[in-house]
Amino acid sequence: MVERQMRNESKNAVRKAACILKALSSSGISGEELGNLATLCELPKATTHRLLASLMQEHLVTRVPQTRRYILAPAGQFHLTEAQFHLIHSRRLRRVIAGLPLRENDAAFLLARSNDCAICIDAYFGDEIIPSLTQGVGGRVPLGFGPGATMILAGCPDETINGVLQKKRPRRHSEILLENIARARSAGYTTDQGTLISGVGGVAVSIPQSSVETTGLVLGVAFSIKGHPPGICDSLGKILLDAVQS
């Protein structure tokens, strides 16, 4: 009887923890405060606080620096610098994203480097979730895979690029990656015209900052190609580039 009760309590705790994780997955990089999480999950504050402490011990949840908000902990070794944190929450970035010529269900993403990967640290979706490489906050892709991860790689030292190229891959893939890196450095943006996800285009640019410290943040968009006029990739790339540099 006691053993069965313990099993039931364990199942309930797992369900409650899953509810918290689900709520945080929708909150992006801004996160949620304890009270809001408790309300969203219909849990007492004390229970929510206890479960959050356990999730933090397991490195599934972390605190937003200098706030009382909680966010999902990105996979892999990744920590926001103070410069990154302030940039992400700046009016400037919100203005840039709001001014993009995107359609109803297109999406925008913020990416940063995490070891040999690019990790999504924030995402802005429409009513429908468009297919994307990272699939939202916390998703990772290898450096050089897709516009955002290629834009990050293009800003890395040659030593890092050579390390990525040395990984096992067909020779033609390495040649294409080098061409994409050269194009990214020359044009200031990267594009994909539906070669990775059928019907879905992508464009990405690096976000410059005034500080000497390099943030390595990239702003990318994913969009339905059929919903935009021909040449949208380069047009959007130039618009993005102008927007982040203004």
XYZ file of C-alpha atoms in Angstrom:
246
model
C 0.000 0.000 0.000
C 2.783 2.431 0.987
C 4.821 1.465 -2.095
C 1.840 2.093 -4.394
C 1.228 5.483 -2.771
C 4.889 6.434 -3.319
C 4.638 5.434 -6.985
C 1.512 7.570 -7.423
C 3.175 10.553 -5.732
C 6.189 10.123 -8.005
C 3.960 10.075 -11.103
C 2.165 13.218 -9.926
C 5.482 14.998 -9.355
C 6.631 14.079 -12.860
C 3.387 15.423 -14.356
C 3.724 18.669 -12.407
C 7.368 19.069 -13.437
C 6.397 18.396 -17.058
C 3.734 21.112 -16.808
C 6.353 23.595 -15.566
C 8.761 22.683 -18.372
C 5.986 23.041 -20.942
C 5.077 26.493 -19.602
C 8.710 27.602 -19.699
C 9.126 26.316 -23.261
C 6.530 28.887 -24.347
C 8.073 31.794 -22.443
C 11.301 32.022 -24.468
C 14.301 33.919 -23.170
C 12.148 36.275 -21.059
C 11.130 33.452 -18.743
C 8.414 33.366 -16.086
C 8.322 34.401 -12.441
C 7.381 31.908 -9.736
C 3.892 33.314 -9.237
C 3.063 33.251 -12.946
C 4.330 29.686 -13.277
C 2.222 28.580 -10.330
C -0.846 30.180 -11.915
C -0.164 28.730 -15.378
C 0.284 25.224 -13.962
C -2.492 25.579 -11.353
C -0.072 24.625 -8.577
C 0.624 26.071 -5.117
C 3.624 28.404 -5.032
C 5.404 26.172 -2.521
C 5.044 23.131 -4.792
C 6.171 25.110 -7.839
C 9.199 26.451 -5.961
C 10.183 22.965 -4.779
C 9.898 21.493 -8.274
C 11.857 24.386 -9.789
C 14.652 23.760 -7.291
C 14.774 20.100 -8.359
C 14.733 21.017 -12.056
C 17.589 23.469 -11.483
C 19.613 20.760 -9.745
C 19.150 18.602 -12.842
C 20.242 21.547 -15.066
C 16.877 21.580 -16.856
C 15.922 25.056 -15.647
C 17.990 28.139 -14.836
C 17.406 31.698 -13.603
C 17.533 34.762 -15.845
C 20.492 36.857 -14.598
C 19.582 39.576 -12.058
C 15.861 38.713 -12.131
C 13.370 36.410 -10.421
C 12.407 34.742 -13.696
C 13.086 31.157 -14.705
C 13.883 29.833 -18.188
C 14.673 26.470 -19.725
C 18.376 25.717 -19.466
C 19.817 25.405 -22.999
C 21.423 22.055 -23.761
C 25.212 22.051 -23.659
C 27.548 24.571 -22.065
C 26.037 27.965 -22.727
C 25.710 31.092 -20.623
C 24.446 34.516 -21.647
C 26.950 37.300 -21.128
C 25.661 40.549 -19.644
C 26.011 42.204 -23.073
C 23.975 39.433 -24.722
C 21.290 39.634 -22.047
C 20.820 43.398 -22.427
C 20.841 43.174 -26.232
C 18.178 40.457 -26.280
C 15.840 42.566 -24.127
C 16.590 45.876 -25.834
C 14.011 48.054 -27.566
C 16.337 48.141 -30.547
C 16.046 44.405 -31.177
C 12.277 44.377 -30.642
C 11.983 47.254 -33.133
C 14.089 45.393 -35.699
C 11.992 42.219 -35.426
C 8.676 44.105 -35.481
C 9.740 45.955 -38.640
C 10.599 42.876 -40.707
C 8.385 42.240 -43.780
C 7.295 38.803 -42.572
C 3.982 37.077 -43.275
C 1.565 35.763 -40.652
C 3.186 32.383 -39.999
C 6.826 33.225 -40.725
C 9.208 33.044 -37.769
C 12.253 34.824 -36.361
C 14.994 33.272 -34.233
C 17.894 34.414 -32.094
C 20.882 32.077 -32.195
C 24.147 31.979 -30.269
C 27.192 29.736 -30.300
C 27.352 26.839 -27.843
C 30.608 24.919 -28.319
C 30.417 23.374 -31.807
C 26.712 24.125 -32.204
C 24.345 27.017 -32.741
C 21.604 27.129 -30.113
C 18.247 28.890 -30.360
C 17.874 31.223 -27.370
C 14.630 32.904 -28.419
C 11.986 32.433 -31.097
C 9.010 34.367 -32.444
C 6.343 32.234 -34.153
C 3.023 33.048 -35.784
C -0.226 31.193 -35.103
C 1.198 28.121 -36.842
C 4.674 26.736 -36.146
C 6.695 26.788 -39.362
C 9.206 23.912 -39.745
C 12.708 25.015 -38.760
C 16.106 23.463 -38.072
C 16.210 24.292 -34.339
C 12.435 23.870 -33.822
C 12.415 26.602 -31.191
C 14.119 27.636 -27.958
C 16.808 25.219 -26.789
C 17.162 23.488 -30.163
C 20.682 23.059 -31.516
C 22.271 22.472 -34.911
C 25.961 21.928 -35.780
C 27.970 24.987 -36.785
C 27.709 25.420 -40.549
C 24.332 23.684 -40.863
C 21.713 26.157 -42.032
C 21.854 29.952 -42.449
C 22.052 30.873 -38.754
C 24.719 28.328 -37.833
C 26.700 29.243 -40.974
C 26.535 32.936 -40.074
C 27.936 32.130 -36.629
C 30.688 29.986 -38.156
C 31.596 32.758 -40.605
C 32.406 34.963 -37.624
C 34.650 32.345 -36.002
C 38.453 32.130 -36.298
C 39.865 30.055 -39.167
C 40.965 27.447 -36.610
C 37.336 26.801 -35.661
C 36.265 26.660 -39.313
C 39.039 24.165 -40.103
C 37.922 22.025 -37.170
C 34.387 21.889 -38.567
C 35.671 21.095 -42.065
C 37.792 18.214 -40.760
C 34.706 16.360 -39.574
C 33.693 13.462 -41.772
C 31.605 14.711 -44.685
C 31.544 14.415 -48.491
C 34.123 16.673 -50.153
C 31.448 18.572 -52.063
C 29.695 19.440 -48.774
C 32.925 21.007 -47.481
C 33.300 22.984 -50.697
C 29.720 24.263 -50.431
C 30.267 25.235 -46.787
C 33.402 27.203 -47.684
C 31.476 28.956 -50.464
C 28.659 29.813 -48.030
C 31.129 31.169 -45.450
C 32.839 33.323 -48.087
C 29.453 34.600 -49.278
C 28.375 35.336 -45.694
C 31.522 37.355 -45.020
C 31.182 39.233 -48.296
C 27.433 39.947 -48.302
C 26.912 40.132 -44.533
C 24.084 37.580 -44.551
C 23.405 33.925 -45.392
C 20.450 32.341 -47.167
C 18.851 28.989 -47.863
C 16.230 28.659 -50.587
C 14.493 25.510 -49.435
C 17.388 23.050 -49.836
C 17.297 21.942 -46.168
C 13.537 22.010 -45.537
C 11.358 21.768 -48.628
C 9.356 24.935 -49.206
C 10.941 26.806 -46.290
C 13.500 29.541 -46.907
C 15.909 30.994 -44.395
C 18.013 34.128 -43.972
C 20.377 35.113 -41.149
C 22.563 38.074 -40.158
C 24.956 38.755 -37.293
C 23.866 41.392 -34.792
C 26.584 44.033 -34.313
C 27.025 45.767 -30.966
C 28.852 48.803 -29.658
C 30.778 46.870 -27.007
C 34.237 45.493 -27.755
C 33.035 42.140 -26.459
C 31.783 39.870 -29.247
C 28.327 38.467 -28.534
C 28.121 36.082 -31.472
C 24.355 36.573 -31.667
C 22.590 35.936 -34.961
C 19.093 36.942 -36.054
C 17.499 34.493 -38.475
C 14.122 34.132 -40.142
C 12.283 31.149 -41.599
C 9.467 31.667 -44.086
C 7.222 29.874 -46.553
C 8.802 30.469 -49.958
C 5.492 30.283 -51.814
C 4.114 33.106 -49.673
C 6.771 35.561 -50.876
C 7.811 37.003 -54.258
C 10.836 35.647 -56.191
C 14.176 36.879 -54.905
C 12.876 37.188 -51.345
C 16.010 35.609 -49.807
C 18.400 38.294 -51.024
C 15.838 41.053 -50.525
C 15.203 39.970 -46.951
C 18.930 39.531 -46.339
C 19.584 43.159 -47.290
C 16.626 44.359 -45.214
C 17.876 42.398 -42.193
C 21.397 43.710 -42.655
C 20.217 47.317 -42.863
C 17.921 46.824 -39.859
C 20.544 45.443 -37.470
C 23.132 48.024 -38.529
C 20.859 51.039 -38.121
